[in-house]
Amino acid sequence: MNQRQKTVIQNFVSVILLTTIIISGVGYWKNHVNRSESIRIMKLLSESVQQYRQQNGRALPPEFYINREREVLGDARLGKIQYRAQWIGFNADTDTILAYSYKDFGLTIGKGYVVMRLDGVVEWMAAAQFEQLFAEQRTQAESEWLKSTSSF
């Protein structure tokens, strides 16, 4: 193989490697932005919930209120929200999960949940951490309801 052929092969391999790195970086950046945007929308929703609670004697808003607020906020990146107000008692801890949305960002960020707690804190939780906490917090009736709705 002559020098020109070696140079062409080296340049080709360099371009392929650089392209792979750039594509991976763009994919990671896209997932990072989508996760940040999901958290931002959930924080805005949380602020709305906390405002409702202040105006209504700490009562949790009904699900139609959440749905209306989601329409106003424009929640394209948040996805489906599971709102748990009907399963939360008056004496629940402030770290109780009030709403959550499952997100799968593939290999770059992984699977997890955008979580809103009863006290208004919004955070990203890895799937395993969320599932452990959620198993501790959910009631038997909620577990049965979740099983019945997931069978469709």
PDB file of C-alpha atoms in Angstrom:
ATOM      1  CA  MET A   1       0.000   0.000   0.000  1.00  0.00           C
ATOM      2  CA  ASN A   2       1.454   3.348  -0.964  1.00  0.00           C
ATOM      3  CA  GLN A   3       1.526   6.541   1.126  1.00  0.00           C
ATOM      4  CA  ARG A   4      -1.484   8.101  -0.637  1.00  0.00           C
ATOM      5  CA  GLN A   5      -3.684   5.081   0.086  1.00  0.00           C
ATOM      6  CA  LYS A   6      -2.638   5.091   3.749  1.00  0.00           C
ATOM      7  CA  THR A   7      -3.470   8.782   4.017  1.00  0.00           C
ATOM      8  CA  VAL A   8      -6.895   8.252   2.447  1.00  0.00           C
ATOM      9  CA  ILE A   9      -7.665   5.395   4.864  1.00  0.00           C
ATOM     10  CA  GLN A  10      -6.456   7.426   7.867  1.00  0.00           C
ATOM     11  CA  ASN A  11      -8.580  10.395   6.813  1.00  0.00           C
ATOM     12  CA  PHE A  12     -11.590   8.149   6.262  1.00  0.00           C
ATOM     13  CA  VAL A  13     -11.245   6.543   9.710  1.00  0.00           C
ATOM     14  CA  SER A  14     -10.750   9.971  11.308  1.00  0.00           C
ATOM     15  CA  VAL A  15     -13.904  11.322   9.672  1.00  0.00           C
ATOM     16  CA  ILE A  16     -15.926   8.262  10.758  1.00  0.00           C
ATOM     17  CA  LEU A  17     -14.691   8.551  14.356  1.00  0.00           C
ATOM     18  CA  LEU A  18     -15.325  12.284  14.497  1.00  0.00           C
ATOM     19  CA  THR A  19     -18.815  11.835  13.039  1.00  0.00           C
ATOM     20  CA  THR A  20     -19.620   9.115  15.582  1.00  0.00           C
ATOM     21  CA  ILE A  21     -18.452  11.314  18.453  1.00  0.00           C
ATOM     22  CA  ILE A  22     -20.468  14.292  17.205  1.00  0.00           C
ATOM     23  CA  ILE A  23     -23.627  12.230  16.688  1.00  0.00           C
ATOM     24  CA  SER A  24     -23.305  10.740  20.176  1.00  0.00           C
ATOM     25  CA  GLY A  25     -22.782  14.191  21.661  1.00  0.00           C
ATOM     26  CA  VAL A  26     -25.811  15.611  19.876  1.00  0.00           C
ATOM     27  CA  GLY A  27     -27.922  12.672  21.051  1.00  0.00           C
ATOM     28  CA  TYR A  28     -26.819  13.194  24.640  1.00  0.00           C
ATOM     29  CA  TRP A  29     -27.431  16.941  24.398  1.00  0.00           C
ATOM     30  CA  LYS A  30     -30.929  16.373  22.954  1.00  0.00           C
ATOM     31  CA  ASN A  31     -31.829  14.009  25.804  1.00  0.00           C
ATOM     32  CA  HIS A  32     -30.384  16.403  28.369  1.00  0.00           C
ATOM     33  CA  VAL A  33     -32.461  19.284  26.966  1.00  0.00           C
ATOM     34  CA  ASN A  34     -35.618  17.142  26.874  1.00  0.00           C
ATOM     35  CA  ARG A  35     -35.096  16.059  30.495  1.00  0.00           C
ATOM     36  CA  SER A  36     -34.459  19.659  31.597  1.00  0.00           C
ATOM     37  CA  GLU A  37     -37.553  20.825  29.749  1.00  0.00           C
ATOM     38  CA  SER A  38     -39.659  18.081  31.376  1.00  0.00           C
ATOM     39  CA  ILE A  39     -38.423  19.144  34.807  1.00  0.00           C
ATOM     40  CA  ARG A  40     -39.106  22.809  34.011  1.00  0.00           C
ATOM     41  CA  ILE A  41     -42.700  22.115  32.977  1.00  0.00           C
ATOM     42  CA  MET A  42     -43.250  19.952  36.070  1.00  0.00           C
ATOM     43  CA  LYS A  43     -41.884  22.802  38.237  1.00  0.00           C
ATOM     44  CA  LEU A  44     -44.349  25.219  36.668  1.00  0.00           C
ATOM     45  CA  LEU A  45     -47.124  22.717  37.296  1.00  0.00           C
ATOM     46  CA  SER A  46     -45.910  22.343  40.882  1.00  0.00           C
ATOM     47  CA  GLU A  47     -46.042  26.116  41.402  1.00  0.00           C
ATOM     48  CA  SER A  48     -49.620  26.103  40.154  1.00  0.00           C
ATOM     49  CA  VAL A  49     -50.520  23.250  42.531  1.00  0.00           C
ATOM     50  CA  GLN A  50     -48.927  25.052  45.494  1.00  0.00           C
ATOM     51  CA  GLN A  51     -50.810  28.246  44.621  1.00  0.00           C
ATOM     52  CA  TYR A  52     -54.074  26.269  44.480  1.00  0.00           C
ATOM     53  CA  ARG A  53     -53.308  24.708  47.862  1.00  0.00           C
ATOM     54  CA  GLN A  54     -52.652  28.114  49.439  1.00  0.00           C
ATOM     55  CA  GLN A  55     -55.965  29.435  48.116  1.00  0.00           C
ATOM     56  CA  ASN A  56     -57.985  26.348  49.097  1.00  0.00           C
ATOM     57  CA  GLY A  57     -56.925  25.464  52.621  1.00  0.00           C
ATOM     58  CA  ARG A  58     -54.067  23.103  51.646  1.00  0.00           C
ATOM     59  CA  ALA A  59     -56.463  20.865  49.679  1.00  0.00           C
ATOM     60  CA  LEU A  60     -55.025  19.178  46.605  1.00  0.00           C
ATOM     61  CA  PRO A  61     -56.446  20.234  43.256  1.00  0.00           C
ATOM     62  CA  PRO A  62     -58.587  17.773  41.296  1.00  0.00           C
ATOM     63  CA  GLU A  63     -57.191  16.070  38.226  1.00  0.00           C
ATOM     64  CA  PHE A  64     -59.126  18.270  35.797  1.00  0.00           C
ATOM     65  CA  TYR A  65     -57.278  21.283  37.265  1.00  0.00           C
ATOM     66  CA  ILE A  66     -53.953  19.590  36.501  1.00  0.00           C
ATOM     67  CA  ASN A  67     -55.094  18.766  32.959  1.00  0.00           C
ATOM     68  CA  ARG A  68     -56.168  22.370  32.351  1.00  0.00           C
ATOM     69  CA  GLU A  69     -52.851  23.697  33.656  1.00  0.00           C
ATOM     70  CA  ARG A  70     -50.966  21.283  31.411  1.00  0.00           C
ATOM     71  CA  GLU A  71     -52.812  22.645  28.383  1.00  0.00           C
ATOM     72  CA  VAL A  72     -51.929  26.205  29.370  1.00  0.00           C
ATOM     73  CA  LEU A  73     -48.257  25.356  29.970  1.00  0.00           C
ATOM     74  CA  GLY A  74     -47.785  23.361  26.783  1.00  0.00           C
ATOM     75  CA  ASP A  75     -46.232  20.146  28.032  1.00  0.00           C
ATOM     76  CA  ALA A  76     -45.041  18.413  24.890  1.00  0.00           C
ATOM     77  CA  ARG A  77     -41.877  17.030  26.504  1.00  0.00           C
ATOM     78  CA  LEU A  78     -43.412  16.022  29.813  1.00  0.00           C
ATOM     79  CA  GLY A  79     -45.463  13.105  28.510  1.00  0.00           C
ATOM     80  CA  LYS A  80     -48.136  11.289  30.463  1.00  0.00           C
ATOM     81  CA  ILE A  81     -48.441  12.333  34.106  1.00  0.00           C
ATOM     82  CA  GLN A  82     -49.733  10.063  36.826  1.00  0.00           C
ATOM     83  CA  TYR A  83     -51.434  12.340  39.359  1.00  0.00           C
ATOM     84  CA  ARG A  84     -51.911  10.702  42.767  1.00  0.00           C
ATOM     85  CA  ALA A  85     -54.077  13.177  44.733  1.00  0.00           C
ATOM     86  CA  GLN A  86     -56.899  10.677  45.213  1.00  0.00           C
ATOM     87  CA  TRP A  87     -54.508   8.258  46.945  1.00  0.00           C
ATOM     88  CA  ILE A  88     -52.908  10.767  49.323  1.00  0.00           C
ATOM     89  CA  GLY A  89     -54.316  11.255  52.823  1.00  0.00           C
ATOM     90  CA  PHE A  90     -54.456  14.502  54.787  1.00  0.00           C
ATOM     91  CA  ASN A  91     -51.674  13.389  57.116  1.00  0.00           C
ATOM     92  CA  ALA A  92     -49.227  12.438  54.338  1.00  0.00           C
ATOM     93  CA  ASP A  93     -45.560  13.404  54.633  1.00  0.00           C
ATOM     94  CA  THR A  94     -44.340  16.353  52.599  1.00  0.00           C
ATOM     95  CA  ASP A  95     -41.996  14.084  50.601  1.00  0.00           C
ATOM     96  CA  THR A  96     -44.917  12.006  49.317  1.00  0.00           C
ATOM     97  CA  ILE A  97     -44.969  11.669  45.535  1.00  0.00           C
ATOM     98  CA  LEU A  98     -47.874  13.740  44.190  1.00  0.00           C
ATOM     99  CA  ALA A  99     -47.264  13.325  40.447  1.00  0.00           C
ATOM    100  CA  TYR A 100     -44.756  11.601  38.213  1.00  0.00           C
ATOM    101  CA  SER A 101     -43.959  11.069  34.571  1.00  0.00           C
ATOM    102  CA  TYR A 102     -41.883   8.174  33.207  1.00  0.00           C
ATOM    103  CA  LYS A 103     -39.121   9.082  30.760  1.00  0.00           C
ATOM    104  CA  ASP A 104     -36.736   6.834  28.831  1.00  0.00           C
ATOM    105  CA  PHE A 105     -33.702   8.633  27.457  1.00  0.00           C
ATOM    106  CA  GLY A 106     -31.926   5.547  26.207  1.00  0.00           C
ATOM    107  CA  LEU A 107     -28.317   4.807  27.044  1.00  0.00           C
ATOM    108  CA  THR A 108     -27.186   8.401  27.497  1.00  0.00           C
ATOM    109  CA  ILE A 109     -29.271   9.416  30.529  1.00  0.00           C
ATOM    110  CA  GLY A 110     -31.256   6.270  31.146  1.00  0.00           C
ATOM    111  CA  LYS A 111     -34.740   5.532  32.391  1.00  0.00           C
ATOM    112  CA  GLY A 112     -36.282   7.504  35.191  1.00  0.00           C
ATOM    113  CA  TYR A 113     -39.088   9.695  36.428  1.00  0.00           C
ATOM    114  CA  VAL A 114     -39.761  13.398  36.730  1.00  0.00           C
ATOM    115  CA  VAL A 115     -41.291  13.549  40.207  1.00  0.00           C
ATOM    116  CA  MET A 116     -43.364  16.218  41.966  1.00  0.00           C
ATOM    117  CA  ARG A 117     -43.581  15.843  45.717  1.00  0.00           C
ATOM    118  CA  LEU A 118     -46.356  17.060  47.980  1.00  0.00           C
ATOM    119  CA  ASP A 119     -44.265  19.999  49.217  1.00  0.00           C
ATOM    120  CA  GLY A 120     -43.682  21.191  45.633  1.00  0.00           C
ATOM    121  CA  VAL A 121     -40.155  19.862  45.117  1.00  0.00           C
ATOM    122  CA  VAL A 122     -39.549  18.572  41.583  1.00  0.00           C
ATOM    123  CA  GLU A 123     -36.682  16.250  40.764  1.00  0.00           C
ATOM    124  CA  TRP A 124     -35.353  13.584  38.419  1.00  0.00           C
ATOM    125  CA  MET A 125     -35.181  10.089  39.909  1.00  0.00           C
ATOM    126  CA  ALA A 126     -33.559   7.021  38.468  1.00  0.00           C
ATOM    127  CA  ALA A 127     -36.085   4.264  37.793  1.00  0.00           C
ATOM    128  CA  ALA A 128     -34.858   1.917  40.540  1.00  0.00           C
ATOM    129  CA  GLN A 129     -34.842   4.654  43.181  1.00  0.00           C
ATOM    130  CA  PHE A 130     -38.334   5.811  42.196  1.00  0.00           C
ATOM    131  CA  GLU A 131     -39.791   2.311  42.157  1.00  0.00           C
ATOM    132  CA  GLN A 132     -38.466   1.614  45.641  1.00  0.00           C
ATOM    133  CA  LEU A 133     -39.861   4.880  47.054  1.00  0.00           C
ATOM    134  CA  PHE A 134     -43.161   4.480  45.208  1.00  0.00           C
ATOM    135  CA  ALA A 135     -43.589   0.919  46.514  1.00  0.00           C
ATOM    136  CA  GLU A 136     -43.258   2.268  50.063  1.00  0.00           C
ATOM    137  CA  GLN A 137     -45.781   5.071  49.503  1.00  0.00           C
ATOM    138  CA  ARG A 138     -48.577   3.550  47.482  1.00  0.00           C
ATOM    139  CA  THR A 139     -51.638   2.025  49.088  1.00  0.00           C
ATOM    140  CA  GLN A 140     -53.054  -1.422  48.385  1.00  0.00           C
ATOM    141  CA  ALA A 141     -56.024   0.147  46.569  1.00  0.00           C
ATOM    142  CA  GLU A 142     -53.705   2.156  44.339  1.00  0.00           C
ATOM    143  CA  SER A 143     -51.649  -0.958  43.538  1.00  0.00           C
ATOM    144  CA  GLU A 144     -54.795  -2.811  42.482  1.00  0.00           C
ATOM    145  CA  TRP A 145     -55.961   0.143  40.407  1.00  0.00           C
ATOM    146  CA  LEU A 146     -52.566   0.375  38.649  1.00  0.00           C
ATOM    147  CA  LYS A 147     -52.673  -3.359  37.856  1.00  0.00           C
ATOM    148  CA  SER A 148     -56.195  -3.090  36.425  1.00  0.00           C
ATOM    149  CA  THR A 149     -55.354  -0.098  34.199  1.00  0.00           C
ATOM    150  CA  SER A 150     -52.105  -1.581  32.868  1.00  0.00           C
ATOM    151  CA  SER A 151     -53.851  -4.675  31.522  1.00  0.00           C
ATOM    152  CA  PHE A 152     -55.510  -2.792  28.654  1.00  0.00           C
TER     153      PHE A 152
END
